[in-house]
Tab-separated table of C-alpha atoms in Angstrom:
chain	number	residue	atom	x	y	z
Q	1	MET	CA	-31.613	7.857	16.021
Q	2	ILE	CA	-27.979	7.555	14.985
Q	3	LYS	CA	-25.567	7.061	17.843
Q	4	ILE	CA	-22.324	8.972	17.346
Q	5	GLN	CA	-19.265	8.434	19.520
Q	6	ILE	CA	-16.386	10.877	19.724
Q	7	LYS	CA	-13.123	8.962	19.448
Q	8	LYS	CA	-9.493	9.917	19.116
Q	9	LEU	CA	-7.865	8.832	15.875
Q	10	SER	CA	-5.430	6.769	17.977
Q	11	GLU	CA	-8.388	4.808	19.418
Q	12	ILE	CA	-9.553	3.631	16.000
Q	13	SER	CA	-6.192	3.116	14.281
Q	14	GLU	CA	-2.472	2.609	14.507
Q	15	ILE	CA	-0.632	5.775	13.456
Q	16	TYR	CA	2.974	5.757	12.284
Q	17	THR	CA	5.344	8.110	10.559
Q	18	GLY	CA	6.853	6.554	7.423
Q	19	VAL	CA	10.411	5.277	7.231
Q	20	ARG	CA	13.648	7.251	6.720
Q	21	LEU	CA	14.855	5.990	3.358
Q	22	ASN	CA	18.520	6.835	3.915
Q	23	ARG	CA	18.606	4.266	6.736
Q	24	LEU	CA	17.534	1.490	4.408
Q	25	LYS	CA	20.297	1.482	1.802
Q	26	ASP	CA	21.331	-2.021	0.871
Q	27	HIS	CA	23.172	-2.665	-2.363
Q	28	ASN	CA	22.314	-6.371	-2.443
Q	29	THR	CA	18.590	-5.973	-3.115
Q	30	SER	CA	16.312	-5.020	-5.984
Q	31	LEU	CA	14.614	-1.672	-6.505
Q	32	LYS	CA	11.290	-1.114	-4.772
Q	33	LYS	CA	8.438	1.342	-5.343
Q	34	VAL	CA	8.498	4.315	-2.973
Q	35	ILE	CA	5.585	6.737	-2.580
Q	36	LYS	CA	6.663	10.150	-3.798
Q	37	LYS	CA	3.626	12.421	-3.715
Q	38	ILE	CA	-0.087	12.510	-3.036
Q	39	SER	CA	-2.583	15.294	-3.499
Q	40	SER	CA	-5.972	16.158	-2.140
Q	41	GLU	CA	-7.474	14.599	-5.290
Q	42	ASP	CA	-6.030	11.160	-4.388
Q	43	ILE	CA	-3.423	11.337	-7.136
Q	44	LEU	CA	-0.673	9.024	-6.046
Q	45	GLU	CA	2.773	9.208	-7.622
Q	46	TYR	CA	5.554	6.798	-6.906
Q	47	ASP	CA	9.066	6.213	-8.141
Q	48	TYR	CA	11.352	3.290	-8.076
Q	49	SER	CA	13.879	4.170	-5.443
Q	50	ILE	CA	17.197	5.146	-7.017
Q	51	GLU	CA	18.938	3.429	-4.127
Q	52	SER	CA	18.157	-0.174	-3.397
Q	53	VAL	CA	16.174	-0.719	-0.246
Q	54	SER	CA	16.626	-3.576	2.181
Q	55	ASN	CA	14.204	-6.476	2.013
Q	56	SER	CA	14.219	-6.519	5.818
Q	57	ILE	CA	12.211	-3.276	6.095
Q	58	ASN	CA	9.642	-3.338	8.918
Q	59	ASP	CA	6.217	-4.347	7.533
Q	60	LYS	CA	4.534	-1.344	9.134
Q	61	PHE	CA	6.238	0.874	6.518
Q	62	ILE	CA	4.922	-1.204	3.601
Q	63	SER	CA	1.507	-0.165	2.291
Q	64	ARG	CA	-1.574	-2.314	2.754
Q	65	LYS	CA	-4.905	-1.992	1.004
Q	66	ASN	CA	-7.056	0.678	2.706
Q	67	ASP	CA	-4.160	2.364	4.500
Q	68	ILE	CA	-4.750	6.087	4.759
Q	69	ILE	CA	-1.743	8.344	4.366
Q	70	ILE	CA	-1.520	12.038	5.165
Q	71	SER	CA	1.284	14.252	3.943
Q	72	LEU	CA	2.940	15.836	6.965
Q	73	LEU	CA	4.396	18.573	4.737
Q	74	ASP	CA	1.139	19.347	2.895
Q	75	PRO	CA	-1.503	18.583	5.520
Q	76	GLY	CA	-4.398	18.879	3.065
Q	77	ALA	CA	-3.115	15.945	1.011
Q	78	ILE	CA	-4.805	12.747	2.170
Q	79	CYS	CA	-5.088	9.487	0.251
Q	80	LYS	CA	-6.559	6.011	0.769
Q	81	LEU	CA	-4.184	3.443	-0.710
Q	82	GLU	CA	-5.399	0.663	-2.960
Q	83	SER	CA	-1.880	-0.588	-3.783
Q	84	GLU	CA	0.000	-2.933	-1.505
Q	85	GLY	CA	3.755	-3.260	-1.169
Q	86	LEU	CA	4.747	0.395	-1.588
Q	87	ILE	CA	7.312	1.861	0.791
Q	88	ILE	CA	5.890	4.817	2.715
Q	89	PRO	CA	8.594	7.429	3.446
Q	90	MET	CA	8.844	9.649	6.518
Q	91	GLN	CA	7.019	12.668	5.063
Q	92	PHE	CA	3.752	10.734	5.423
Q	93	ALA	CA	1.701	9.627	8.406
Q	94	ILE	CA	0.287	6.125	8.016
Q	95	ILE	CA	-3.171	5.504	9.452
Q	96	ARG	CA	-3.989	1.801	9.657
Q	97	LEU	CA	-7.571	1.356	10.872
Q	98	HIS	CA	-8.615	-1.216	13.459
Q	99	GLU	CA	-11.411	-3.680	12.700
Q	100	ASN	CA	-14.960	-2.288	12.534
Q	101	TYR	CA	-13.875	1.043	11.065
Q	102	ASP	CA	-14.627	1.653	7.397
Q	103	ALA	CA	-11.773	3.151	5.349
Q	104	ASP	CA	-14.114	4.832	2.827
Q	105	PHE	CA	-16.003	6.554	5.632
Q	106	ILE	CA	-12.869	7.606	7.528
Q	107	ILE	CA	-11.096	8.982	4.420
Q	108	ASN	CA	-14.155	11.113	3.622
Q	109	LEU	CA	-14.332	12.272	7.230
Q	110	LEU	CA	-10.639	13.224	7.088
Q	111	LYS	CA	-11.258	15.168	3.857
Q	112	SER	CA	-14.251	17.010	5.321
Q	113	ASP	CA	-14.447	20.611	6.531
Q	114	LEU	CA	-14.604	19.286	10.095
Q	115	PHE	CA	-11.145	17.727	9.778
Q	116	GLU	CA	-9.728	20.765	7.964
Q	117	ARG	CA	-10.741	22.997	10.886
Q	118	GLU	CA	-9.101	20.602	13.353
Q	119	LEU	CA	-6.023	20.355	11.139
Q	120	VAL	CA	-5.500	24.115	11.228
Q	121	LYS	CA	-5.236	23.860	15.019
Q	122	LEU	CA	-2.637	21.086	14.732
Q	123	THR	CA	-0.281	22.556	12.134
Q	124	GLU	CA	2.964	24.245	13.109
Q	125	GLY	CA	5.256	26.666	11.353
Q	126	THR	CA	4.978	30.126	9.890
Q	127	GLY	CA	6.239	29.711	6.335
Q	128	ILE	CA	5.841	26.024	5.745
Q	129	ARG	CA	2.936	24.468	7.601
Q	130	ILE	CA	3.647	20.972	8.929
Q	131	ILE	CA	1.811	18.564	11.151
Q	132	LYS	CA	3.311	16.167	13.683
Q	133	SER	CA	1.988	12.616	13.627
Q	134	SER	CA	1.735	12.744	17.432
Q	135	TYR	CA	-0.862	15.521	17.037
Q	136	LEU	CA	-2.903	13.329	14.698
Q	137	LYS	CA	-3.256	10.755	17.466
Q	138	GLU	CA	-5.159	13.266	19.596
Q	139	LEU	CA	-7.544	14.298	16.818
Q	140	LYS	CA	-11.160	13.722	17.897
Q	141	LEU	CA	-13.629	12.430	15.305
Q	142	PRO	CA	-17.386	11.737	15.390
Q	143	ILE	CA	-17.817	8.026	14.598
Q	144	PRO	CA	-21.189	6.315	13.938
Q	145	ASP	CA	-21.701	2.549	14.276
Q	146	PHE	CA	-19.921	0.282	11.776
Q	147	GLU	CA	-23.004	-0.433	9.637
Q	148	LYS	CA	-23.682	3.294	9.212
Q	149	GLN	CA	-19.989	3.881	8.405
Q	150	GLN	CA	-20.123	1.224	5.676
Q	151	LYS	CA	-23.302	2.555	4.060
Q	152	THR	CA	-22.156	6.167	4.203
Q	153	GLY	CA	-18.621	5.296	3.088
Q	154	GLU	CA	-19.896	3.334	0.088
Q	155	LEU	CA	-22.224	6.163	-0.949
Q	156	LEU	CA	-19.510	8.817	-0.574
Q	157	SER	CA	-17.053	6.649	-2.503
Q	158	LEU	CA	-19.510	6.312	-5.403
Q	159	ILE	CA	-20.124	10.065	-5.417
Q	160	GLU	CA	-16.350	10.680	-5.446
Q	161	LYS	CA	-15.934	8.318	-8.421
Q	162	LYS	CA	-18.707	10.186	-10.249
Q	163	ILE	CA	-16.989	13.525	-9.533
Q	164	VAL	CA	-13.680	12.173	-10.890
Q	165	LEU	CA	-15.380	10.852	-14.046
Q	166	ASN	CA	-17.243	14.130	-14.598
Q	167	THR	CA	-13.978	16.046	-14.186
Q	168	LYS	CA	-12.351	13.813	-16.824
Q	169	ILE	CA	-15.308	14.348	-19.172
Q	170	ILE	CA	-15.011	18.121	-18.784
Q	171	GLU	CA	-11.265	17.953	-19.507
Q	172	LEU	CA	-11.863	15.847	-22.628
Q	173	GLU	CA	-14.549	18.272	-23.827
Q	174	LYS	CA	-12.136	21.190	-23.360
Q	175	GLN	CA	-9.538	19.324	-25.427
Q	176	ALA	CA	-12.140	18.580	-28.128
Q	177	LYS	CA	-13.115	22.258	-28.212
Q	178	LYS	CA	-9.476	23.292	-28.747
Q	179	ALA	CA	-8.974	20.613	-31.416
Q	180	ILE	CA	-12.063	21.738	-33.340
Q	181	LEU	CA	-10.955	25.367	-33.268
Q	182	ASN	CA	-7.393	24.444	-34.316
Q	183	LYS	CA	-8.692	22.293	-37.188
Q	184	THR	CA	-11.074	25.043	-38.299
Q	185	LEU	CA	-8.214	27.542	-38.393
Q	186	GLY	CA	-5.887	25.138	-40.218
Q	187	GLY	CA	-3.679	24.364	-37.240
Q	188	ASN	CA	-2.520	21.007	-35.964
């Protein structure tokens, strides 16, 4: 039988709000990559900051492999970071897991229907829905033992990669279909 413990997100991770970029202006440093946007499909966009950013930025605002970030302005957008060294701005919550918690398992848990239902309870606002990082700390999650997290996380990660590849194949087939029709009709 699988033993599941209910734990608050703050018990399994450190949770921060990203950094305010306008506090970091320093004209004596080089440009750095700053996270701009994520989506629920893990698409991560970043820009080089137009303003230079101080090299003395606190390390907690610099991405590490397996950090999980949640958009506080678009609460459905959650992403596990593979890139290190990106600056994480204040519109994101940074979830940095403690040891013995698997990032692949936790990201899938946070993308699940269970989390979405909990997220609805945590969001504020009538027009624009936002979430406070302090609310994330109180979020309760069902957590199996580490070995089960790893096995499940690895399986779910492989399934996600297959879904992404199949989506790309479908998009390429749609493009091929259009190209064939255009060529048949004498178009470009």
